[in-house]
Amino acid sequence: MKKNPAITAQTRQNLIDAFWELYCTKRIEKITIKEITTRAGYNRSTFYEYFTDVYDVVEQLENNLISKLQEMPMQQLSSSGDPFQLDALVRMYSDHSGYLAVLLGDHGDPAFQRRIKASMKPMMKEALIAQGAKDGYELDYTLEYALSAMIGVLSYWFNQENPPSLEELTAILGELSSSGVMGKLMGLRD
Amino acid sequence: MKKNPAITAQTRQNLIDAFWELYCTKRIEKITIKEITTRAGYNRSTFYEYFTDVYDVVEQLENNLISKLQEMPMQQLSSSGDPFQLDALVRMYSDHSGYLAVLLGDHGDPAFQRRIKASMKPMMKEALIAQGAKDGYELDYTLEYALSAMIGVLSYWFNQENPPSLEELTAILGELSSSGVMGKLMGLRD
DNA sequence: TTGAATCATACGACATGTTGTCGGATAAAT
DNA sequence: ATTTATCCGACAACATGTCGTATGATTCAA
């Protein structure tokens, strides 16, 4: 009886869900393990069977999320003509906006944004170099520039009162990136 | 004998300094008040004469920093031809890089980046509208785009192993912004 | 100038709540 | 019936926030 995946997975998910409800309302350091387990209907000790501490829960959550994020754009990478995958990025963000808006928000995890960028850069870089972009620090900084801008705008958009439509948003992002970032990148060809 | 500014300011600063040394090495939730006061050479209770809790320290620190950041670019706003104050931004960041790199870093405060943007947007917006940019949501999103990109790149730059020189950095930022963001903004004139 | 009153500053101690780690109870599988 | 995964109760150690109190500097009257 090594582990019963059905039961443990359920318990783990119950704990994660309870944590997430709390995390949406307050910063992580104000969340106690007792709160999580009470809400999920377990003894406090049970928490330690699944996580080392409260930060371990966020980390596992982020890992799941990043795995999912990495799958999606890969499929379209070859077919699309846009190396920045603007559509894919925006759709991806919308699909997981519930988690992303909080993790990238005011009491989210500051390391998460860097993790997202780090997970997307390699495949973007690869695609761009395949399209003729020149490798070097300029490419790195241009990618950092573009990803920071995209993520920043998407977060801003999601927390707006009366946000513009997704089409309007995509239009603005497209204009800004194609004239600025993309122009620069196409000038970085060999 | 309301308050003795000389003494209290010194004690407050000692506590802030002690906190900062700890904050540079580990995330805030692992910092105890006892650690701070012991390091600063005070009783633990003394901490509560100056701050309500550990987060209050960061908040006061951020307030000081934002005040300073808001002063600088104002002076040059009229003379410079660049409405984004690229030079001023980069210089400003370098001047306070010690604090900014940590606050914007992996175990920093996720709300701080939004606070910085919020504090800079009004004056940038004002300057841009004075230069003929058209007010509207497109301007807001373009500003968000540009500021996110700048702050992202500057943070990235500061945490690099072998970073390019400040001149090279400014050159890249200038190219990306002038063709993309600035181009867009000049197209938003009335 | 001096001495006493006053008050800001810093401290010690207490009650409460959180943490992480035991060993043990329960229930299901073999 | 035995074994073992899963969950629970209890314990010691530590952090928190709030008291009341000691100290020592400033003020002002004699």
Coordinates of C-alpha atoms (C1' of nucleotides) in Angstrom, one line a residue:
Chain A
M1 CA 0.0 0.0 0.0
K2 CA 2.4 2.6 -1.2
K3 CA 0.1 5.4 -1.8
N4 CA -3.5 5.6 -2.9
P5 CA -3.4 8.2 -5.6
A6 CA -7.2 8.6 -5.6
I7 CA -7.4 9.5 -1.9
T8 CA -4.3 11.5 -1.6
A9 CA -4.9 13.5 -4.7
Q10 CA -8.3 14.4 -3.4
T11 CA -7.0 15.4 0.0
R12 CA -4.2 17.4 -1.6
Q13 CA -6.7 19.2 -3.9
N14 CA -9.0 19.9 -1.0
L15 CA -6.2 21.6 0.8
I16 CA -5.1 23.5 -2.2
D17 CA -8.6 24.7 -2.9
A18 CA -9.0 25.8 0.7
F19 CA -5.7 27.6 0.5
W20 CA -6.6 29.3 -2.7
E21 CA -9.9 30.7 -1.3
L22 CA -7.9 32.3 1.4
Y23 CA -5.1 33.4 -0.8
C24 CA -7.6 35.3 -3.0
T25 CA -8.6 37.4 -0.1
K26 CA -5.4 38.0 1.9
R27 CA -1.7 37.9 1.6
I28 CA 0.0 34.6 2.2
E29 CA 1.8 35.5 5.5
K30 CA -1.6 36.1 7.2
I31 CA -2.8 32.6 6.2
T32 CA -2.3 30.0 9.0
I33 CA -2.2 26.3 8.4
K34 CA -5.1 25.9 10.9
E35 CA -7.3 28.1 8.7
I36 CA -6.6 26.0 5.7
T37 CA -7.2 22.6 7.3
T38 CA -10.3 23.8 9.2
R39 CA -11.8 25.1 6.0
A40 CA -10.9 21.8 4.2
G41 CA -12.2 19.7 7.0
Y42 CA -8.9 18.1 8.2
N43 CA -6.7 18.0 11.2
R44 CA -3.9 20.5 11.1
S45 CA -1.3 17.8 11.2
T46 CA -2.7 16.3 8.0
F47 CA -1.4 19.4 6.2
Y48 CA 2.2 18.4 6.9
E49 CA 1.6 15.0 5.2
Y50 CA 1.3 16.9 1.9
F51 CA 3.2 20.2 2.2
T52 CA 6.1 21.4 4.2
D53 CA 4.7 24.8 4.8
V54 CA 2.3 27.4 3.3
Y55 CA 4.8 28.4 0.6
D56 CA 5.0 24.9 -0.6
V57 CA 1.4 25.1 -1.6
V58 CA 1.9 28.1 -3.8
E59 CA 5.0 26.5 -5.3
Q60 CA 3.1 23.4 -6.3
L61 CA 0.3 25.5 -7.7
E62 CA 2.7 27.6 -9.7
N63 CA 4.4 24.4 -11.0
N64 CA 1.1 23.0 -12.3
L65 CA 0.3 26.4 -13.9
I66 CA 3.6 26.8 -15.6
S67 CA 3.4 23.2 -17.0
K68 CA 0.1 24.0 -18.5
L69 CA 1.3 27.4 -19.9
Q70 CA 4.2 25.7 -21.5
E71 CA 2.2 23.2 -23.5
M72 CA -0.2 25.6 -25.2
P73 CA 1.9 28.0 -27.3
M74 CA 4.2 25.2 -28.4
Q75 CA 1.5 23.7 -30.7
Q76 CA 1.0 26.9 -32.6
L77 CA 4.6 27.9 -32.6
S78 CA 5.4 26.6 -36.1
S79 CA 2.1 27.5 -37.8
S80 CA 1.8 31.1 -36.7
G81 CA 3.7 33.9 -38.3
D82 CA 3.9 35.9 -35.1
P83 CA 6.9 34.8 -33.1
F84 CA 5.5 36.5 -30.0
Q85 CA 2.4 34.4 -30.1
L86 CA 0.4 37.4 -29.2
D87 CA -2.9 35.6 -29.6
A88 CA -1.8 32.6 -27.8
L89 CA -0.4 34.6 -24.9
V90 CA -3.6 36.6 -24.5
R91 CA -5.8 33.5 -24.8
M92 CA -3.6 31.6 -22.4
Y93 CA -3.9 34.5 -19.9
S94 CA -7.6 34.6 -20.2
D95 CA -7.9 30.8 -19.8
H96 CA -6.1 30.9 -16.5
S97 CA -6.9 34.4 -15.5
G98 CA -8.4 33.3 -12.1
Y99 CA -5.0 32.0 -10.9
L100 CA -2.8 34.4 -12.9
A101 CA -4.6 37.6 -11.8
V102 CA -3.9 36.7 -8.2
L103 CA -0.4 35.3 -8.5
L104 CA 0.6 38.4 -10.5
G105 CA -1.4 40.7 -8.4
D106 CA -0.8 42.9 -5.4
H107 CA -0.4 40.1 -2.8
G108 CA 0.8 37.6 -5.3
D109 CA 4.3 36.0 -5.7
P110 CA 6.9 38.4 -7.1
A111 CA 9.0 35.5 -8.2
F112 CA 6.2 34.1 -10.3
Q113 CA 6.5 36.7 -13.1
R114 CA 10.1 35.9 -13.5
R115 CA 9.4 32.2 -13.6
I116 CA 6.8 32.7 -16.3
K117 CA 9.2 34.7 -18.4
A118 CA 12.0 32.2 -17.8
S119 CA 9.8 29.4 -19.0
M120 CA 8.7 31.1 -22.2
K121 CA 12.0 32.7 -23.2
P122 CA 13.8 29.6 -24.5
M123 CA 11.1 28.6 -26.9
M124 CA 10.5 32.1 -28.1
K125 CA 14.2 32.6 -28.6
E126 CA 14.5 29.4 -30.5
A127 CA 11.6 30.4 -32.8
L128 CA 13.0 33.8 -33.4
I129 CA 16.5 32.6 -34.2
A130 CA 15.0 30.0 -36.6
Q131 CA 13.3 33.0 -38.2
G132 CA 16.6 34.7 -38.7
A133 CA 17.0 36.8 -35.5
K134 CA 20.6 37.3 -34.3
D135 CA 21.4 35.7 -31.0
G136 CA 23.0 38.0 -28.4
Y137 CA 22.3 40.2 -25.4
E138 CA 20.1 42.5 -27.6
L139 CA 17.8 39.6 -28.3
D140 CA 17.6 38.8 -24.6
Y141 CA 16.8 42.3 -23.6
T142 CA 14.2 42.7 -26.3
L143 CA 12.5 39.5 -25.2
E144 CA 12.6 40.7 -21.6
Y145 CA 11.2 44.1 -22.7
A146 CA 8.4 42.5 -24.7
L147 CA 7.4 39.9 -22.1
S148 CA 7.5 42.5 -19.3
A149 CA 5.2 44.7 -21.3
M150 CA 2.8 42.0 -22.2
I151 CA 2.4 40.6 -18.7
G152 CA 2.2 44.1 -17.3
V153 CA -0.5 45.1 -19.6
L154 CA -2.5 41.9 -19.2
S155 CA -2.4 42.2 -15.5
Y156 CA -3.4 45.8 -15.7
W157 CA -6.2 44.9 -18.1
F158 CA -7.6 42.2 -15.8
N159 CA -7.8 44.4 -12.8
Q160 CA -9.4 47.3 -14.6
E161 CA -12.9 48.5 -13.8
N162 CA -14.2 49.0 -17.3
P163 CA -11.6 47.3 -19.4
P164 CA -11.5 47.5 -23.2
S165 CA -12.6 44.4 -25.1
L166 CA -10.1 41.6 -25.8
E167 CA -10.0 42.7 -29.4
E168 CA -9.1 46.3 -28.6
L169 CA -6.5 45.0 -26.2
T170 CA -5.0 42.7 -28.8
A171 CA -5.0 45.5 -31.3
I172 CA -3.0 47.8 -29.0
L173 CA -0.5 45.2 -28.1
G174 CA -0.1 44.2 -31.7
E175 CA 0.6 47.8 -32.8
L176 CA 3.0 48.5 -30.0
S177 CA 4.9 45.3 -30.5
S178 CA 5.0 45.1 -34.2
S179 CA 6.3 48.6 -34.7
G180 CA 8.7 48.5 -31.7
V181 CA 9.8 45.1 -30.6
M182 CA 9.2 43.3 -33.8
G183 CA 10.8 46.0 -35.8
K184 CA 13.8 45.7 -33.6
L185 CA 13.9 42.0 -33.9
M186 CA 13.7 41.9 -37.6
G187 CA 16.6 44.3 -37.7
L188 CA 18.5 41.8 -35.6
R189 CA 18.6 39.2 -38.4
D190 CA 22.0 37.9 -39.5
Chain B
M1 CA 7.7 67.0 25.2
K2 CA 5.7 65.7 22.3
K3 CA 8.4 63.8 20.5
N4 CA 12.1 64.2 20.2
P5 CA 12.7 63.9 16.5
A6 CA 16.4 63.5 16.8
I7 CA 16.2 60.4 19.0
T8 CA 13.1 58.8 17.5
A9 CA 14.4 59.3 14.0
Q10 CA 17.6 57.6 14.9
T11 CA 15.9 54.7 16.5
R12 CA 13.5 54.4 13.6
Q13 CA 16.4 54.4 11.2
N14 CA 18.3 51.8 13.2
L15 CA 15.3 49.5 13.1
I16 CA 14.8 50.1 9.4
D17 CA 18.4 49.4 8.7
A18 CA 18.3 46.2 10.7
F19 CA 15.2 45.1 8.9
W20 CA 16.7 45.9 5.5
E21 CA 19.8 43.8 6.2
L22 CA 17.5 40.9 6.9
Y23 CA 15.1 41.7 4.0
C24 CA 18.0 41.5 1.5
T25 CA 18.7 37.9 2.5
K26 CA 15.3 36.4 3.1
R27 CA 11.6 36.9 2.4
I28 CA 9.7 39.1 4.7
E29 CA 7.5 36.4 6.3
K30 CA 10.6 34.7 7.7
I31 CA 11.7 37.8 9.5
T32 CA 10.7 38.0 13.1
I33 CA 10.5 41.2 15.1
K34 CA 12.9 39.7 17.6
E35 CA 15.5 39.4 14.9
I36 CA 15.2 43.0 13.9
T37 CA 15.3 44.4 17.4
T38 CA 18.1 42.2 18.6
R39 CA 20.2 43.2 15.6
A40 CA 19.4 46.9 16.1
G41 CA 20.1 46.5 19.9
Y42 CA 16.7 47.2 21.3
N43 CA 14.0 45.5 23.2
R44 CA 11.4 43.8 21.1
S45 CA 8.7 46.0 22.5
T46 CA 10.4 49.1 21.3
F47 CA 9.6 48.0 17.8
Y48 CA 5.9 48.5 18.4
E49 CA 6.5 52.2 19.4
Y50 CA 7.5 52.8 15.7
F51 CA 5.8 50.2 13.6
T52 CA 2.6 48.2 13.8
D53 CA 4.2 45.1 12.3
V54 CA 6.9 44.0 9.9
Y55 CA 4.9 45.1 6.8
D56 CA 4.6 48.6 8.2
V57 CA 8.4 48.9 7.9
V58 CA 8.4 48.0 4.2
E59 CA 5.5 50.4 3.6
Q60 CA 7.3 53.3 5.2
L61 CA 10.4 52.4 3.2
E62 CA 8.4 52.4 0.0
N63 CA 6.8 55.7 0.8
N64 CA 10.1 57.3 1.3
L65 CA 11.4 55.9 -1.9
I66 CA 8.4 56.9 -4.0
S67 CA 8.6 60.4 -2.6
K68 CA 12.2 60.6 -3.8
L69 CA 11.4 59.1 -7.2
Q70 CA 8.6 61.6 -7.8
E71 CA 10.9 64.6 -7.2
M72 CA 13.6 63.8 -9.7
P73 CA 12.0 63.6 -13.1
M74 CA 9.7 66.6 -12.5
Q75 CA 12.7 68.9 -12.7
Q76 CA 13.6 67.8 -16.2
L77 CA 10.2 67.2 -17.5
S78 CA 10.0 70.5 -19.3
S79 CA 13.5 70.8 -20.6
S80 CA 13.8 67.3 -22.0
G81 CA 12.4 66.4 -25.4
D82 CA 11.8 62.8 -24.4
P83 CA 8.4 62.5 -22.7
F84 CA 9.3 59.1 -21.3
Q85 CA 12.3 60.5 -19.5
L86 CA 14.3 57.5 -20.4
D87 CA 17.6 59.0 -19.1
A88 CA 15.9 60.2 -15.9
L89 CA 14.3 56.8 -15.4
V90 CA 17.5 54.9 -15.8
R91 CA 19.5 57.3 -13.7
M92 CA 16.8 57.2 -11.0
Y93 CA 16.9 53.5 -11.0
S94 CA 20.7 53.4 -10.7
D95 CA 20.7 55.9 -7.9
H96 CA 18.3 53.8 -5.8
S97 CA 19.2 50.4 -7.2
G98 CA 20.1 49.0 -3.8
Y99 CA 16.5 49.3 -2.6
L100 CA 14.7 48.9 -5.9
A101 CA 16.5 45.7 -6.9
V102 CA 15.3 44.0 -3.7
L103 CA 11.8 45.5 -3.6
L104 CA 11.2 44.6 -7.3
G105 CA 13.1 41.3 -6.9
D106 CA 12.1 37.7 -6.2
H107 CA 11.1 38.2 -2.6
G108 CA 10.2 41.8 -2.9
D109 CA 6.8 43.4 -2.7
P110 CA 4.5 42.7 -5.7
A111 CA 2.4 45.8 -5.0
F112 CA 5.5 48.0 -5.2
Q113 CA 5.8 47.9 -9.0
R114 CA 2.2 48.9 -9.3
R115 CA 2.7 51.7 -6.8
I116 CA 5.7 53.0 -8.8
K117 CA 3.8 53.0 -12.0
A118 CA 0.8 54.7 -10.4
S119 CA 3.0 57.4 -9.1
M120 CA 4.7 58.1 -12.4
K121 CA 1.7 57.8 -14.7
P122 CA -0.1 61.1 -13.9
M123 CA 2.9 63.3 -14.6
M124 CA 3.9 61.4 -17.7
K125 CA 0.3 61.5 -19.0
E126 CA 0.2 65.2 -18.3
A127 CA 3.4 65.8 -20.2
L128 CA 2.3 63.7 -23.1
I129 CA -1.1 65.3 -23.5
A130 CA 0.7 68.7 -23.3
Q131 CA 2.8 67.5 -26.3
G132 CA -0.3 66.6 -28.2
A133 CA -1.1 63.0 -27.3
K134 CA -4.8 62.1 -27.3
D135 CA -6.3 61.2 -24.0
G136 CA -8.1 57.8 -23.8
Y137 CA -7.7 54.2 -22.8
E138 CA -5.1 53.7 -25.6
L139 CA -2.9 56.2 -23.9
D140 CA -3.3 54.5 -20.6
Y141 CA -2.4 51.1 -22.0
T142 CA 0.5 52.5 -23.9
L143 CA 1.8 54.0 -20.7
E144 CA 1.3 50.7 -18.9
Y145 CA 3.1 48.9 -21.7
A146 CA 6.1 51.2 -21.6
L147 CA 6.4 51.4 -17.9
S148 CA 6.1 47.6 -17.5
A149 CA 8.7 47.1 -20.1
M150 CA 11.1 49.7 -18.6
I151 CA 10.8 48.4 -15.1
G152 CA 11.1 44.8 -16.2
V153 CA 14.2 45.4 -18.3
L154 CA 15.8 47.5 -15.5
S155 CA 15.2 44.8 -12.9
Y156 CA 16.5 42.2 -15.3
W157 CA 19.5 44.2 -16.1
F158 CA 20.4 44.7 -12.4
N159 CA 20.2 41.0 -11.6
Q160 CA 22.3 40.0 -14.5
E161 CA 25.7 38.3 -14.2
N162 CA 27.6 40.2 -16.9
P163 CA 25.2 43.0 -17.8
P164 CA 25.7 45.3 -20.7
S165 CA 26.9 48.8 -19.9
L166 CA 24.4 51.5 -19.0
E167 CA 24.9 53.1 -22.4
E168 CA 24.1 49.9 -24.2
L169 CA 21.0 49.4 -22.1
T170 CA 19.8 52.9 -22.7
A171 CA 20.4 52.4 -26.4
I172 CA 18.2 49.3 -26.6
L173 CA 15.5 50.9 -24.5
G174 CA 15.6 54.0 -26.6
E175 CA 15.3 52.1 -29.9
L176 CA 12.5 49.8 -28.7
S177 CA 10.5 52.7 -27.2
S178 CA 11.0 55.3 -29.9
S179 CA 10.0 53.0 -32.7
G180 CA 7.2 51.3 -30.8
V181 CA 5.7 53.2 -27.9
M182 CA 6.7 56.7 -29.0
G183 CA 5.6 56.0 -32.6
K184 CA 2.2 54.9 -31.3
L185 CA 2.0 57.9 -29.0
M186 CA 2.8 60.4 -31.7
G187 CA 0.1 58.7 -33.8
L188 CA -2.3 59.4 -30.9
R189 CA -2.1 63.2 -31.3
D190 CA -5.3 65.1 -31.7
Chain C
dT1 C1' 21.9 77.5 39.5
dT2 C1' 19.4 73.9 41.4
dG3 C1' 16.1 70.7 42.4
dA4 C1' 11.7 68.7 41.5
dA5 C1' 8.0 67.6 38.4
dT6 C1' 6.9 65.8 33.9
dC7 C1' 6.9 63.1 30.0
dA8 C1' 9.0 60.7 26.0
dT9 C1' 11.5 56.6 25.4
dA10 C1' 12.7 52.0 26.2
dC11 C1' 12.0 47.8 28.7
dG12 C1' 10.2 43.2 31.2
dA13 C1' 6.5 40.1 31.6
dC14 C1' 2.1 38.1 30.4
dA15 C1' -1.6 35.8 27.7
dT16 C1' -2.6 34.1 23.3
dG17 C1' -1.9 31.8 19.1
dT18 C1' 1.1 29.4 15.6
dT19 C1' 4.5 26.0 14.3
dG20 C1' 6.5 21.5 13.5
dT21 C1' 6.9 16.9 15.2
dC22 C1' 6.0 13.2 17.8
dG23 C1' 3.3 8.6 18.7
dG24 C1' -1.1 6.5 18.3
dA25 C1' -6.0 5.6 16.3
dT26 C1' -8.8 4.1 12.4
dA27 C1' -9.9 1.7 8.4
dA28 C1' -8.9 -0.6 4.2
dA29 C1' -6.2 -4.1 1.5
dT30 C1' -3.9 -8.5 1.4
Chain D
dA1 C1' -5.6 -11.4 11.3
dT2 C1' -2.0 -8.6 10.0
dT3 C1' -0.1 -4.9 7.8
dT4 C1' 0.1 -0.2 6.4
dA5 C1' -1.6 4.2 4.4
dT6 C1' -4.1 8.0 6.1
dC7 C1' -5.5 11.0 9.5
dC8 C1' -5.6 12.8 14.2
dG9 C1' -4.4 14.6 19.3
dA10 C1' -0.9 16.3 22.2
dC11 C1' 3.4 18.5 23.2
dA12 C1' 7.3 21.8 23.4
dA13 C1' 9.2 25.8 21.4
dC14 C1' 8.6 30.1 19.6
dA15 C1' 6.3 34.6 17.8
dT16 C1' 3.0 38.1 18.6
dG17 C1' 0.9 42.1 20.6
dT18 C1' -0.2 44.6 24.9
dC19 C1' 0.1 45.6 29.3
dG20 C1' 2.4 48.4 33.3
dT21 C1' 6.8 50.3 34.7
dA22 C1' 11.7 52.0 35.0
dT23 C1' 14.9 55.5 33.2
dG24 C1' 16.7 59.6 32.0
dA25 C1' 16.3 64.0 29.7
dT26 C1' 13.8 68.5 29.5
dT27 C1' 11.4 72.2 31.7
dC28 C1' 10.4 75.6 35.0
dA29 C1' 10.0 77.6 39.6
dA30 C1' 12.5 78.9 43.6

